[in-house]
Short mmCIF file of C-alpha atoms and ligand atoms in Angstrom, two decimals:
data_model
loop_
_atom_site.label_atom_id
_atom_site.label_comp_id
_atom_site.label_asym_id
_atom_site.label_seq_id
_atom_site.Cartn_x
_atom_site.Cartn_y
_atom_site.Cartn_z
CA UNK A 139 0.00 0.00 0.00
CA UNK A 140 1.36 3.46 -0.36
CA UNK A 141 2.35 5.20 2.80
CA UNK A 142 1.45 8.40 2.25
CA UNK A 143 -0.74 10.48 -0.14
CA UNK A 144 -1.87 14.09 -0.92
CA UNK A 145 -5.36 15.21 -0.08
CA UNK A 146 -5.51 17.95 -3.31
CA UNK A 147 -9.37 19.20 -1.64
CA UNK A 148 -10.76 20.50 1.34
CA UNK A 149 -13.83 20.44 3.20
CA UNK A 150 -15.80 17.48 4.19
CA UNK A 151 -14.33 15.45 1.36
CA UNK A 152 -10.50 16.03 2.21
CA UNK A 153 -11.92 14.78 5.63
CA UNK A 154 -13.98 11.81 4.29
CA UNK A 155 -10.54 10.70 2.08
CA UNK A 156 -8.67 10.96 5.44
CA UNK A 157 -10.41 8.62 7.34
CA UNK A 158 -10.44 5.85 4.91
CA UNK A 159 -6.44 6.56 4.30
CA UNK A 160 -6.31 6.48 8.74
CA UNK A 161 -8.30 2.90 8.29
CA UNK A 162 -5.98 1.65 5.54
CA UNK A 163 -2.62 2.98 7.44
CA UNK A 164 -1.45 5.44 4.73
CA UNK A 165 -0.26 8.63 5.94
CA UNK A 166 -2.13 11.87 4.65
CA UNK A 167 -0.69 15.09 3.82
CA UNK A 168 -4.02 17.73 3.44
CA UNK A 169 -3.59 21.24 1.12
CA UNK A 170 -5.36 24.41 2.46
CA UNK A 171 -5.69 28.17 1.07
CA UNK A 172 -5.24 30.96 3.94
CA UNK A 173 -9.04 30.92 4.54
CA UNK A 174 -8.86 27.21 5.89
CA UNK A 175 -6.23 27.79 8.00
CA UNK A 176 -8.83 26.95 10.73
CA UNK A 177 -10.43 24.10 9.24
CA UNK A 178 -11.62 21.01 11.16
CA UNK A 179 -10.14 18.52 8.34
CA UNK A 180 -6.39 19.62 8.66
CA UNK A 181 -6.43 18.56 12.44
CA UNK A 182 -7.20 14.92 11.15
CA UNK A 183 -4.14 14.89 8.39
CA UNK A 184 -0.55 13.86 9.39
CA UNK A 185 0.47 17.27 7.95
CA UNK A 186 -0.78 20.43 6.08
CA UNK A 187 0.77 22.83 3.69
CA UNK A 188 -1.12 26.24 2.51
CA UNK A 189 -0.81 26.16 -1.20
CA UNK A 190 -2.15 29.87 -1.72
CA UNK A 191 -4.71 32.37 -0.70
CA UNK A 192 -8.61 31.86 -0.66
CA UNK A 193 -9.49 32.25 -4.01
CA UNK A 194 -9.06 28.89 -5.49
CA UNK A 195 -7.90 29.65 -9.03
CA UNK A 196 -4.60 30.56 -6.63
CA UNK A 197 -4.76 27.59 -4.65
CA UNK A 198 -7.40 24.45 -4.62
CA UNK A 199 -6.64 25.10 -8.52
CA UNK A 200 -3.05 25.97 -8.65
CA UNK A 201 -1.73 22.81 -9.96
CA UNK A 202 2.23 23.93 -9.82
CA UNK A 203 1.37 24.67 -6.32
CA UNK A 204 0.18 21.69 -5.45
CA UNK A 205 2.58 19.53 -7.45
CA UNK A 206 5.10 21.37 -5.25
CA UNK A 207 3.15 21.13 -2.10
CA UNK A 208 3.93 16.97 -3.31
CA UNK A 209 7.17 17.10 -3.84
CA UNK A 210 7.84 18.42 -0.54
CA UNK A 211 5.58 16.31 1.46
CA UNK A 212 6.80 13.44 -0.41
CA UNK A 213 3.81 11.32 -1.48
CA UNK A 214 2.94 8.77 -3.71
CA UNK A 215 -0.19 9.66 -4.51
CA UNK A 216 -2.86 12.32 -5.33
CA UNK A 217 -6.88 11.85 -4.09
CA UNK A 218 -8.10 15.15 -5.96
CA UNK A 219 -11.69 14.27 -4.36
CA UNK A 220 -14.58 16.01 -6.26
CA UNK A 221 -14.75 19.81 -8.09
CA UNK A 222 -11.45 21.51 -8.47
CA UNK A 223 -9.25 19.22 -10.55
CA UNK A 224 -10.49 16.13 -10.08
CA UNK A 225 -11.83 16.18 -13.77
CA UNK A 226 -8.80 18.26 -15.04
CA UNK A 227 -7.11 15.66 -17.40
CA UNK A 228 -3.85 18.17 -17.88
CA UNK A 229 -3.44 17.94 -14.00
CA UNK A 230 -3.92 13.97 -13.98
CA UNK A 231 -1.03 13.94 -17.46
CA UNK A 232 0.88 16.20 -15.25
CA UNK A 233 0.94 13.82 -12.34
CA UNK A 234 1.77 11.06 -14.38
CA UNK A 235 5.06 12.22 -15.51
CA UNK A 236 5.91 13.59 -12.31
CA UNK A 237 6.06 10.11 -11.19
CA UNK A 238 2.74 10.75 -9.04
CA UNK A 239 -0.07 8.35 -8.60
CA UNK A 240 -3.38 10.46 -9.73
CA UNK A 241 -6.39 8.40 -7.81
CA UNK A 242 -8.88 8.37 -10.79
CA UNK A 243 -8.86 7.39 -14.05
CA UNK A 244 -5.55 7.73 -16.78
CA UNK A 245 -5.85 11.29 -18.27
CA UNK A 246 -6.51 9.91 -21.67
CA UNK A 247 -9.84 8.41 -20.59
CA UNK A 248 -10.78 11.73 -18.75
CA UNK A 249 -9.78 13.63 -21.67
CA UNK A 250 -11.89 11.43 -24.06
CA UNK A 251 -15.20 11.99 -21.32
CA UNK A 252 -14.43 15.08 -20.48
CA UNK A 253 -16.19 16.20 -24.19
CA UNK A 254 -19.15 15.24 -23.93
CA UNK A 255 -19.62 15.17 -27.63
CA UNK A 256 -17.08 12.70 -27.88
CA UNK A 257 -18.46 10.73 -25.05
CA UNK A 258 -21.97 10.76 -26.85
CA UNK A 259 -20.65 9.59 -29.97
CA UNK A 260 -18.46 6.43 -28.40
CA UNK A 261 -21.45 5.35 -26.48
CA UNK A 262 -23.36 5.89 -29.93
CA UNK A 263 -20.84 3.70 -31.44
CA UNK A 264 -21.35 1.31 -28.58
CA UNK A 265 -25.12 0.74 -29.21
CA UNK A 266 -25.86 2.53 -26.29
CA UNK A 267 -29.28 5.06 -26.44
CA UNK A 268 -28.40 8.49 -26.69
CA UNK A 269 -31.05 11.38 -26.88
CA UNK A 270 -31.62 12.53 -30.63
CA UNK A 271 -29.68 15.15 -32.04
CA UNK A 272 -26.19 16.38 -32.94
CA UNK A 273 -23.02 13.95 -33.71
CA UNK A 274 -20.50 16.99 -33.63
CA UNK A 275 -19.87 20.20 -32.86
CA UNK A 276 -22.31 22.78 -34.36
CA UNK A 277 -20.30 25.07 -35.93
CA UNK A 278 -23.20 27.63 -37.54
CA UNK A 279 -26.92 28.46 -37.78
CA UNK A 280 -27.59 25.91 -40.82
CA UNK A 281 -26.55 23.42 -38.68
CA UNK A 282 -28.16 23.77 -35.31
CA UNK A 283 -31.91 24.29 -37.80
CA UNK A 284 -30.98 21.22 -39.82
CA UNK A 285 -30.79 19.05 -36.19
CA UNK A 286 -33.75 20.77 -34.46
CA UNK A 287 -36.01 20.21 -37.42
CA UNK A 288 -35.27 16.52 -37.12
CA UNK A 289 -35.49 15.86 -34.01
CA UNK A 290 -38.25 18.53 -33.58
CA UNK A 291 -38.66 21.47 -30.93
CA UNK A 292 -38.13 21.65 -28.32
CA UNK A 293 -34.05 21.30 -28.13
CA UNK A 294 -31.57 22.07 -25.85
CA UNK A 295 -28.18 23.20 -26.53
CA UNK A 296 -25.31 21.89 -24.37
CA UNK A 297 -21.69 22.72 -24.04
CA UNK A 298 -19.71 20.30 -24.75
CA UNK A 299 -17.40 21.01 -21.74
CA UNK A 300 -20.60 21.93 -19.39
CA UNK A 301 -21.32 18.89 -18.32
CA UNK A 302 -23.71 18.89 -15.33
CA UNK A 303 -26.03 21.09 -16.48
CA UNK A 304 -23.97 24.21 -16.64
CA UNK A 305 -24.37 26.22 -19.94
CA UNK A 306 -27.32 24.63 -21.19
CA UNK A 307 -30.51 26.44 -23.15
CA UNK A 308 -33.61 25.69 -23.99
CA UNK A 309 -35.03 26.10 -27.96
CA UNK A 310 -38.76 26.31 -28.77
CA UNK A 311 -38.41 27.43 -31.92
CA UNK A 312 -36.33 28.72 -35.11
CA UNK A 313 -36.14 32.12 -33.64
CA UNK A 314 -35.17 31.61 -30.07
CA UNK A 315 -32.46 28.98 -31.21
CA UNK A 316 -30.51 31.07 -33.95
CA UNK A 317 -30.81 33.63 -30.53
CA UNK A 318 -29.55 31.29 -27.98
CA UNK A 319 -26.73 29.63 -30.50
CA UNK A 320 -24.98 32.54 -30.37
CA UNK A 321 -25.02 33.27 -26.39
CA UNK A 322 -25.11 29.61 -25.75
CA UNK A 323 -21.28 29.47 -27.78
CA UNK A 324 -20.09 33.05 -26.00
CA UNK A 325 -20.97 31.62 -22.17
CA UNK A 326 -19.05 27.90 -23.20
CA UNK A 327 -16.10 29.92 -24.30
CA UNK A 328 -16.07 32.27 -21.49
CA UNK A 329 -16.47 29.62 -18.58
CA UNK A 330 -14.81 26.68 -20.39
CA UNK A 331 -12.31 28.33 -23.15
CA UNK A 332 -14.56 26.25 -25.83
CA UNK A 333 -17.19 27.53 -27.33
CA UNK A 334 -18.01 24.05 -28.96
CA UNK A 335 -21.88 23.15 -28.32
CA UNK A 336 -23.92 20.60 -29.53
CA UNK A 337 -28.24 20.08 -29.48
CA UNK A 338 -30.11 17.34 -28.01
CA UNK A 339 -33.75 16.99 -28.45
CA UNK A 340 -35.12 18.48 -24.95
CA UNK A 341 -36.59 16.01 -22.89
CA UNK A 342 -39.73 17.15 -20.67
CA UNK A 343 -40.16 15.40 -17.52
CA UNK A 344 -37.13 13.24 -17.28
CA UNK A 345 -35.50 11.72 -14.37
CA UNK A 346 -31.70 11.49 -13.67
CA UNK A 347 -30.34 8.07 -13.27
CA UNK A 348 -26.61 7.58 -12.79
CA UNK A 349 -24.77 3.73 -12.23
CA UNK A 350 -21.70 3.68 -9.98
CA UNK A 351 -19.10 2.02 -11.86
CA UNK A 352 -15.88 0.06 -10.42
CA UNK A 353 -12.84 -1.35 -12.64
CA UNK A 354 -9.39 -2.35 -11.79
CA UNK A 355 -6.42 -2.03 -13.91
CA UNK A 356 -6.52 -5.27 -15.38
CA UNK A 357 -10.15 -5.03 -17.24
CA UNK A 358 -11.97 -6.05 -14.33
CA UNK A 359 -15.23 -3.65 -14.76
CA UNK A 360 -18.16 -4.04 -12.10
CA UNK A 361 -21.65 -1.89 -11.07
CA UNK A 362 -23.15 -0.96 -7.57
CA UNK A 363 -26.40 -0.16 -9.06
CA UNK A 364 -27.81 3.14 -9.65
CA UNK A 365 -28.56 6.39 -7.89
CA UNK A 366 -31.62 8.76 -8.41
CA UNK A 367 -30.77 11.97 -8.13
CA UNK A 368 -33.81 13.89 -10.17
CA UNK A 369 -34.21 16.35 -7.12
CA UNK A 370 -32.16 18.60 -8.11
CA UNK A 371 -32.07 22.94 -8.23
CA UNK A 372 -30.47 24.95 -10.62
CA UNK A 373 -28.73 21.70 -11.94
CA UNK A 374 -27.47 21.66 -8.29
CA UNK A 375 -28.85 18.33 -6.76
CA UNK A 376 -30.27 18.45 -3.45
CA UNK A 377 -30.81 14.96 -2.28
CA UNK A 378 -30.08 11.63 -3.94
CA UNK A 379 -31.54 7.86 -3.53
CA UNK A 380 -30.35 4.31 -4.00
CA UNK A 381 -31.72 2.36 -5.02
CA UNK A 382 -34.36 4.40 -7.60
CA UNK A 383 -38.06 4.08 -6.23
CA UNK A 384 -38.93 4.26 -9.70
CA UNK A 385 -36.44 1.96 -11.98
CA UNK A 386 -38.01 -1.49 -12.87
CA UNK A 387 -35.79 -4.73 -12.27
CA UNK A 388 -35.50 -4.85 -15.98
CA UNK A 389 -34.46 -0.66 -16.72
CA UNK A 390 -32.26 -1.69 -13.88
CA UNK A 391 -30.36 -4.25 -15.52
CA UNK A 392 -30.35 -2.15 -19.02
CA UNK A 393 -28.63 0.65 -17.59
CA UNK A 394 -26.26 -1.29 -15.35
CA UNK A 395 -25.47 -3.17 -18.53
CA UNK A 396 -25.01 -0.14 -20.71
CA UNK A 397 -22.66 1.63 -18.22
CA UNK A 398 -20.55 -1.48 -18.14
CA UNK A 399 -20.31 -1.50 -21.65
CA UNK A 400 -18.91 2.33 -22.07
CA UNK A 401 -16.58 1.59 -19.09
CA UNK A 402 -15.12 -1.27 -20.92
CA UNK A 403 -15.25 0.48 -24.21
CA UNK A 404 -12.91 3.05 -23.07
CA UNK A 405 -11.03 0.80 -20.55
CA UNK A 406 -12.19 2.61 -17.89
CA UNK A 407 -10.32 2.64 -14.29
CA UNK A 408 -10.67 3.59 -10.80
CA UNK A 409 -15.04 4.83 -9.67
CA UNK A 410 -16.41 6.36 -12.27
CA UNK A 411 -20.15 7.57 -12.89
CA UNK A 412 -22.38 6.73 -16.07
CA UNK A 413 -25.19 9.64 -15.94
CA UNK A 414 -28.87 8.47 -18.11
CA UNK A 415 -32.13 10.46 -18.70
CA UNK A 416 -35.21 8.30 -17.96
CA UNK A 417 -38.07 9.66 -20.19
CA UNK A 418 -41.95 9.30 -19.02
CA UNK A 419 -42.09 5.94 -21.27
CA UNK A 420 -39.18 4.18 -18.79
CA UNK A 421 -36.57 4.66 -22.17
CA UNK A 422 -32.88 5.40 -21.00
CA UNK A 423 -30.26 7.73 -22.66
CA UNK A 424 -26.93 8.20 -21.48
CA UNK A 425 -25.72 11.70 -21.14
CA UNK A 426 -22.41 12.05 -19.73
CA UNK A 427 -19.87 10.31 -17.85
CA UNK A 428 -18.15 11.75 -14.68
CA UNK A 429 -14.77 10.11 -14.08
CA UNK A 430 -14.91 11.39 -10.34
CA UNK A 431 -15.61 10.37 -7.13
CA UNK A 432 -19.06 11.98 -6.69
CA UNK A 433 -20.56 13.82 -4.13
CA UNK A 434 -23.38 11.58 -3.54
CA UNK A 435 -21.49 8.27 -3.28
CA UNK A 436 -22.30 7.92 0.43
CA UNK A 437 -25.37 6.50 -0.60
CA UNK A 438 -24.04 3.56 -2.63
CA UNK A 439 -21.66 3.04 0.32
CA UNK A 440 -24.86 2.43 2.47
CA UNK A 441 -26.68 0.11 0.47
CA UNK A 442 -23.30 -2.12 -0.45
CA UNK A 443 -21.51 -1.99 2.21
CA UNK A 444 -18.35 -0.81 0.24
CA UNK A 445 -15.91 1.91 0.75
CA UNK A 446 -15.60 3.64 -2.41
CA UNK A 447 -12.57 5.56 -1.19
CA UNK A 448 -10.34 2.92 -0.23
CA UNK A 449 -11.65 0.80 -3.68
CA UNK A 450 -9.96 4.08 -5.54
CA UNK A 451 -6.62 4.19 -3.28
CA UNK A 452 -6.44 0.26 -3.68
CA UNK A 453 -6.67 0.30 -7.24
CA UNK A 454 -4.58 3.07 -8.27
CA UNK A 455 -1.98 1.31 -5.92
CA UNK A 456 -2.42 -1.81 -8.42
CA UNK A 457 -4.34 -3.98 -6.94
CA UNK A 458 -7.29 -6.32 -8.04
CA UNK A 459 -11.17 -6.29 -7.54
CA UNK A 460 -11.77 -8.03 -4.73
CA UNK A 461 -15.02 -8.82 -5.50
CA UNK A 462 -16.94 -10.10 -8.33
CA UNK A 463 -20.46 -8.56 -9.56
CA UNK A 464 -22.33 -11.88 -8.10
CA UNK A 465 -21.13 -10.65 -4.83
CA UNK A 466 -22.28 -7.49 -5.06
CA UNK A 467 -24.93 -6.98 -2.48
CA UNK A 468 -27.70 -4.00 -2.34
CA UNK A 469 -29.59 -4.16 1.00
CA UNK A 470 -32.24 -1.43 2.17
CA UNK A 471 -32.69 2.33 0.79
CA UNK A 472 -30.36 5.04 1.37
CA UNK A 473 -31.10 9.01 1.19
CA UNK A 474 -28.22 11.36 1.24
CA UNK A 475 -29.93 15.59 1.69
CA UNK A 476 -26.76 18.17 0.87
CA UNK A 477 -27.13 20.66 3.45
CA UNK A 478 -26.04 24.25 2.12
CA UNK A 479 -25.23 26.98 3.98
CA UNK A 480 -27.78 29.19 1.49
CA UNK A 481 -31.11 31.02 1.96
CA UNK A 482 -34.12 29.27 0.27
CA UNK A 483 -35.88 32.58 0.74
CA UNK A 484 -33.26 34.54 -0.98
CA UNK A 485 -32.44 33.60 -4.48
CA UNK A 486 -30.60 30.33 -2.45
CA UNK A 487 -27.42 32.88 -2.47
CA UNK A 488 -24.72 31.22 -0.80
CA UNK A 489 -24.23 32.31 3.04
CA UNK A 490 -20.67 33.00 4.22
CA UNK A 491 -20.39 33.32 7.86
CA UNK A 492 -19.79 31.91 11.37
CA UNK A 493 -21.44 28.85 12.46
CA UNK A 494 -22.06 29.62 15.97
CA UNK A 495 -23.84 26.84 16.95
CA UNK A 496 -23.89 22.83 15.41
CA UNK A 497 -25.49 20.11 16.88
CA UNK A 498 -25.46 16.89 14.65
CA UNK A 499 -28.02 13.89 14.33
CA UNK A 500 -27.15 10.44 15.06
CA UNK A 501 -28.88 7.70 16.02
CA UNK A 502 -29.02 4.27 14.14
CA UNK A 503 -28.73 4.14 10.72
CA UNK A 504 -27.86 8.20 10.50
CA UNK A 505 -24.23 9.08 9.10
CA UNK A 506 -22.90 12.83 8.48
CA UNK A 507 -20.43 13.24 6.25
CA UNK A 508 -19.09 17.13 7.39
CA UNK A 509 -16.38 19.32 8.04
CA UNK A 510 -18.54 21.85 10.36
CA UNK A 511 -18.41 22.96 14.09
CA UNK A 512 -19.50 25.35 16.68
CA UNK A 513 -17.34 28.49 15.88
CA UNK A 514 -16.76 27.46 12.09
CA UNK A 515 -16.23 30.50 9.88
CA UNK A 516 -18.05 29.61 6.63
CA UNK A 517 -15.38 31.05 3.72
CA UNK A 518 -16.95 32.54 1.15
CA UNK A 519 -14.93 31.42 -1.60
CA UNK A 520 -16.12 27.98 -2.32
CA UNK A 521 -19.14 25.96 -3.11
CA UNK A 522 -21.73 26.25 0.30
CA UNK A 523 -21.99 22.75 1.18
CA UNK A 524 -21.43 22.54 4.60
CA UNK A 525 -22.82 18.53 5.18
CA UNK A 526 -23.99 15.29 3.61
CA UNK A 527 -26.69 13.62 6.02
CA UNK A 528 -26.92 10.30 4.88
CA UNK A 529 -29.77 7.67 6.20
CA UNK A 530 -29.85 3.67 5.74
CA UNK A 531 -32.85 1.91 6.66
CA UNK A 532 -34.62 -1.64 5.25
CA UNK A 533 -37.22 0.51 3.25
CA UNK A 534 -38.17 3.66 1.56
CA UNK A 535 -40.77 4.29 4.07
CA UNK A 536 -38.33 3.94 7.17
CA UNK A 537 -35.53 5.96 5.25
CA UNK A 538 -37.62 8.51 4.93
CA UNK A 539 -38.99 8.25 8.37
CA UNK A 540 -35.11 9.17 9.67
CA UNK A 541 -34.52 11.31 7.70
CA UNK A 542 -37.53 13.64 8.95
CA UNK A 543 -36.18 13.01 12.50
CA UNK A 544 -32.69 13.40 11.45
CA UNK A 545 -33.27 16.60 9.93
CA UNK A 546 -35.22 17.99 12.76
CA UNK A 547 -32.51 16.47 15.13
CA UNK A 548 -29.86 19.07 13.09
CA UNK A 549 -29.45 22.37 14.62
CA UNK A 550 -27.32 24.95 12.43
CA UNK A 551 -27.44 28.30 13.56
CA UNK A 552 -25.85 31.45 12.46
CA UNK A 553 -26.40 30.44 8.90
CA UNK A 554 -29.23 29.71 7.06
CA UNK A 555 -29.07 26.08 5.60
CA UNK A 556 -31.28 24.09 2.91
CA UNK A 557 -33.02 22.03 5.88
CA UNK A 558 -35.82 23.25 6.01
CA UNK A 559 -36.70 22.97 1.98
CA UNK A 560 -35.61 19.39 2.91
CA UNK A 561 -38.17 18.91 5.16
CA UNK A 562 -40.63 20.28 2.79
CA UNK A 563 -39.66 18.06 -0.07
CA UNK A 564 -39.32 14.77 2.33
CA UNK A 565 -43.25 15.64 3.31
CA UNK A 566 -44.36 15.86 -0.31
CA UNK A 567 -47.15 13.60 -1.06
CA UNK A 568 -45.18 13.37 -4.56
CA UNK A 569 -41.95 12.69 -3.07
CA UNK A 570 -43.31 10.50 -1.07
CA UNK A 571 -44.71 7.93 -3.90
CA UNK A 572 -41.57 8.64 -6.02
CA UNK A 573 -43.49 10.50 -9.00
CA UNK A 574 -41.15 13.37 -9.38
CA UNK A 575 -39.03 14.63 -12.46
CA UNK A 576 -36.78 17.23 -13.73
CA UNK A 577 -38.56 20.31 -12.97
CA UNK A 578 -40.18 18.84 -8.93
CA UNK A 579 -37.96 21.28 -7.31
CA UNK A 580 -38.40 24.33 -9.25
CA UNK A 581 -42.03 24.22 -9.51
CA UNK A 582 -42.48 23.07 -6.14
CA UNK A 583 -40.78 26.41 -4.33
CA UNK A 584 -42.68 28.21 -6.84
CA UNK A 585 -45.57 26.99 -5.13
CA UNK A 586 -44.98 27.67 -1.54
CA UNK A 587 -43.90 30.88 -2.68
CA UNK A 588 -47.22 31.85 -3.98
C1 MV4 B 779 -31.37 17.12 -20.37
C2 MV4 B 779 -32.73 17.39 -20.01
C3 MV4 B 779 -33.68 17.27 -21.00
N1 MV4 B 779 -33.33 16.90 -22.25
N2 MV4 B 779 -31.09 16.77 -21.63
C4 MV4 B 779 -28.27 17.27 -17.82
C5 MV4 B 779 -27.40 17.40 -16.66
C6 MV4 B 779 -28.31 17.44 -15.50
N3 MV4 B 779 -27.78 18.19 -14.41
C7 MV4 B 779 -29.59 18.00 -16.03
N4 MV4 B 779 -29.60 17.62 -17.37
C8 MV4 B 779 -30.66 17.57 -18.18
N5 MV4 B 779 -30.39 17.21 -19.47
C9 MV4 B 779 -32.06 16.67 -22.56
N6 MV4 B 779 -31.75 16.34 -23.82
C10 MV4 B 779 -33.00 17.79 -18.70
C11 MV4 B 779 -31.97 17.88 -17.78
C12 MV4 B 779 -32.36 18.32 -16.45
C13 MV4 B 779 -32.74 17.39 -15.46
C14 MV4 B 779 -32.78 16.03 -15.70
C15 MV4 B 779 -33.20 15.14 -14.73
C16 MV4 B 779 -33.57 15.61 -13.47
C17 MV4 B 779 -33.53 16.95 -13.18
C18 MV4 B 779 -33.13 17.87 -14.18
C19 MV4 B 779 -33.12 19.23 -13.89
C20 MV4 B 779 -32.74 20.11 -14.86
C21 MV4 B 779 -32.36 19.66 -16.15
#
C-alpha cells in the first residue's frame, strides 16, 4: 500500500478521504488556502501545507502549487476528491510524468469523457441510447436548424465542456435557437475556453439516473447499481436515492449493462459515474460520464456496504477487484440531503459566515459526512456545502422516516441552511410515492412561494 498520499481538496471530502487513508494505514498530507487555516479537516491529516490564498484559481486550482506542495511532502499519490481538478485531465497527465499516482482514471480516458460530444458519440458507437440530435460540434446556424427540425422542438443546446447542467438552453423554436446559439457558444467559451456546443432533443419530464461504476487495472469492470438523483435545483442536486423508487428490475439491468459497456469500451479505471435520462415511457439515454468520485457516493456506500474511497486508493496502488459482480450486495434504501449553507428565501445565495452553533443527528442508521463545528467561519470562496446527512434503513418508508427526525434532530445556527426545503420536499405527497421529475424542485418552491 502506499504510505502516504496528498489530499488535493478540502472540506468534508478532504476529511472523508482521510479517514479511509487512517483505516488503511497510509499517511495523509491535506492542502489548504489561507481561509482554511482553521479548518476542522487539517487537524485529522498527518500534515498540512497552505498552497495559496482563498481564491481557489490561486490555490485548490493551482496545480504547480500543489505539485510542489507533493514534492515536498513526499507522497505517492494524489486523491483530488470532487470539483477543483479532479476532472482536469492536464493535471492527472501532469501527475503522471511527475512520477505521481493520480487516484482516478488515466488522463486519456478523462480527456476522451471530459467532451461530452465525444463521449456521446463512443457510447453511440457502442449501441448505447443516446437522446436525438447532434453527432459533432455545431459550428453555424444551418446546422443547429438542420438538427432541431429533425429531431423537432423543443431542443436544448449543451456545451460540450458543461457537463452537469452548466451552460445549457432551452429552444422552442427557429427564432429563439438562432438567438440562444450565439449566447449559448459566447458563455461555453467564457467559462470553459470552448465555445463548442452541440443540441439534443429536450426532454420534458425526465429523471436522472446515474450507475456507480468500479474497474481495476486489469479489465476487471463491475456496477453498484444506480442512484436517483432527479431532485435537483439549478442543476445543483439536493438529495439523492439508491436504489431508484422508480427503476423497474428490468431498466435496472439495461442501464447497469449499458454503463458497463462504455466503461469497458474506453477501458475505464478507478469509480467512475455513467449519468442516463429516464423519459416518461421508462426509455434510457446516457448523457455524460463523470470520471470522479461523486458527491453523492455515500449513498451507494450504504446500500453495499463498500468503501468507495479505499476501492480508488487500492486500485490506483495496483491492486485487483476483490469482489466479483455476483457478490455485489444492495440491501435497504439510502437518502443522502446536501445541506447548504444558502437562503431558500433569498435567491438560495450562498451564506458566508460563522457557524455559531452545530449540533449533529445520530442515532441508528444516521451518518454525516461534514467538516462543520461550533465556531466554524463559513469562507466565502467555495461551493456552500457545509454537510452530507446520509440515512440507511430496510425501506423507503423507514428511510424517509429518519430522515424527517434526522433533519429535525440538526441544529445549524448562524447560517441559514437548505433544511428546512428538505423537510418540505421529504413531506411531499409526490416525493413521497416517487413520482417526481426534472422540474419537482423548481415548480415546487414556486408553489410555496405563492
Ligand atoms: C437534459 C434534459 C432534458 N433533455 N437533456 C443534464 C445534466 C443534469 N444536471 C440535467 N440535465 C438535463 N439534461 C435533454 N436532452 C433535462 C436535464 C435536467 C434534469 C434532468 C433530470 C432531473 C432533473 C433535471 C433538472 C434540470 C435539467
Amino acid at each position: 500500500m502506499f504510505s502516504r498520499i496528498l489530499v488535493a481538496n478540502r472540506g468534508e471530502i478532504a476529511l472523508r478521504i482521510i479517514r479511509s487513508c487512517k483505516e488503511l494505514g497510509v499517511e495523509t498530507v491535506a492542502v489548504c488556502s489561507k481561509a482554511d487555516e482553521n479548518a476542522l479537516y487539517l487537524q485529522y491529516a498527518d500534515a498540512h501545507i497552505c498552497i495559496g490564498p482563498g481564491e481557489a484559481e490561486e490555490s485548490y486550482l493551482n496545480i504547480p502549487s500543489i505539485v510542489s506542495a507533493a514534492e515536498i511532502a513526499d507522497i505517492e499519490a494524489i486523491h483530488p476528491g470532487y470539483g477543483f481538478l479532479a476532472e482536469d485531465s492536464h493535471f492527472a497527465e501532469v501527475c503522471e510524468s511527475s512520477n505521481i499516482v493520480f487516484i482516478g482514471p488515466s488522463s486519456e480516458v478523462m480527456t476522451k469523457m471530459g467532451d461530452k460530444i465525444q463521449a456521446r458519440r463512443l457510447a453511440a458507437e457502442n449501441k448505447i441510447p443516446v437522446i436525438p440530435g447532434s453527432d459533432s460540434t455545431v459550428e453555424n446556424q444551418q446546422q443547429a436548424l438542420k438538427i432541431a427540425h429533425e429531431v423537432g422542438y423543443p431542443v436544448l443546446i449543451k456545451a460540450s465542456f458543461g457537463g452537469g447542467g452548466r451552460g445549457m438552453r432551452v429552444a422552442h423554436n427557429d427564432i429563439s435557437l438562432v438567438n440562444s446559439l450565439a449566447v449559448a457558444q459566447r458563455e461555453a467559451e467564457a467559462a470553459f475556453k470552448d465555445s463548442s456546443i452541440y443540441i439534443e432533443k429536450y426532454i420534458e419530464h425526465s429523471r436522472h439516473i446515474e450507475v456507480q461504476i468500479v474497474a481495476d487495472n486489469y479489465g476487471n469492470v463491475i456496477h453498484l447499481g444506480e442512484r436517483d438523483c432527479t431532485i435537483q435545483r439549478r442543476h445543483q442536486k439536493l438529495l439523492e436515492q439508491a436504489p431508484s423508487p422508480t427503476v423497474s428490475d428490468q431498466l435496472r439491468e439495461d442501464i447497469c449493462k449499458a454503463a458497463l459497456k462504455i466503461a469497458k469500451a474506453v477501458n475505464y479505471t478507478n469509480v467512475g459515474t455513467v449519468e442516463f435520462l429516464v423519459d416518461e415511457e421508462g426509455k434510457h439515454y446516457f448523457i455524460e460520464m463523470n470520471t470522479r468520485l461523486q458527491v453523492e457516493h455515500p449513498v451507494t456506500e450504504m446500500i453495499t456496504g463498500m468503501d468507495l474511497v479505499k476501492e480508488q486508493i487500492r486500485i490506483a496502488h495496483g491492486e485487483r477487484l476483490n469482489l466479483r459482480q455476483k457478490k455485489v450486495k444492495s440491501e435497504g434504501v439510502a437518502i443522502e440531503c446536501r445541506i447548504n449553507a444558502e437562503d431558500p428565501n433569498n435567491s438560495f445565495r450562498p451564506y458566508a459566515g460563522k457557524i455559531t452553533m452545530c449540533s449533529v443527528p445520530g442515532g441508528r442508521g444516521v451518518r454525516v459526512d461534514s467538516h462543520i463545528y461550533t465556531g466554524y467561519e463559513v469562507p466565502p470562496y467555495y461551493d456552500s456545502l457545509l454537510s452530507k446527512l446520509i440515512v440507511h434503513q430496510k425501506s423507503r418508508e423507514d428511510a424517509i422516516a429518519c430522515m424527517r427526525r434526522a433533519l429535525n434532530e440538526y441544529r445549524i445556527e448562524g447560517v441559514k441552511t437548505t433544511i428546512p426545503l428538505h423537510l418540505k420536499i421529504i413531506m411531499d405527497p409526490r416525493f413521497i410515492t416517487g413520482d417526481v421529475h426534472t422540474d419537482f424542485v423548481e415548480n415546487f418552491i414556486d408553489e410555496k412561494e405563492q
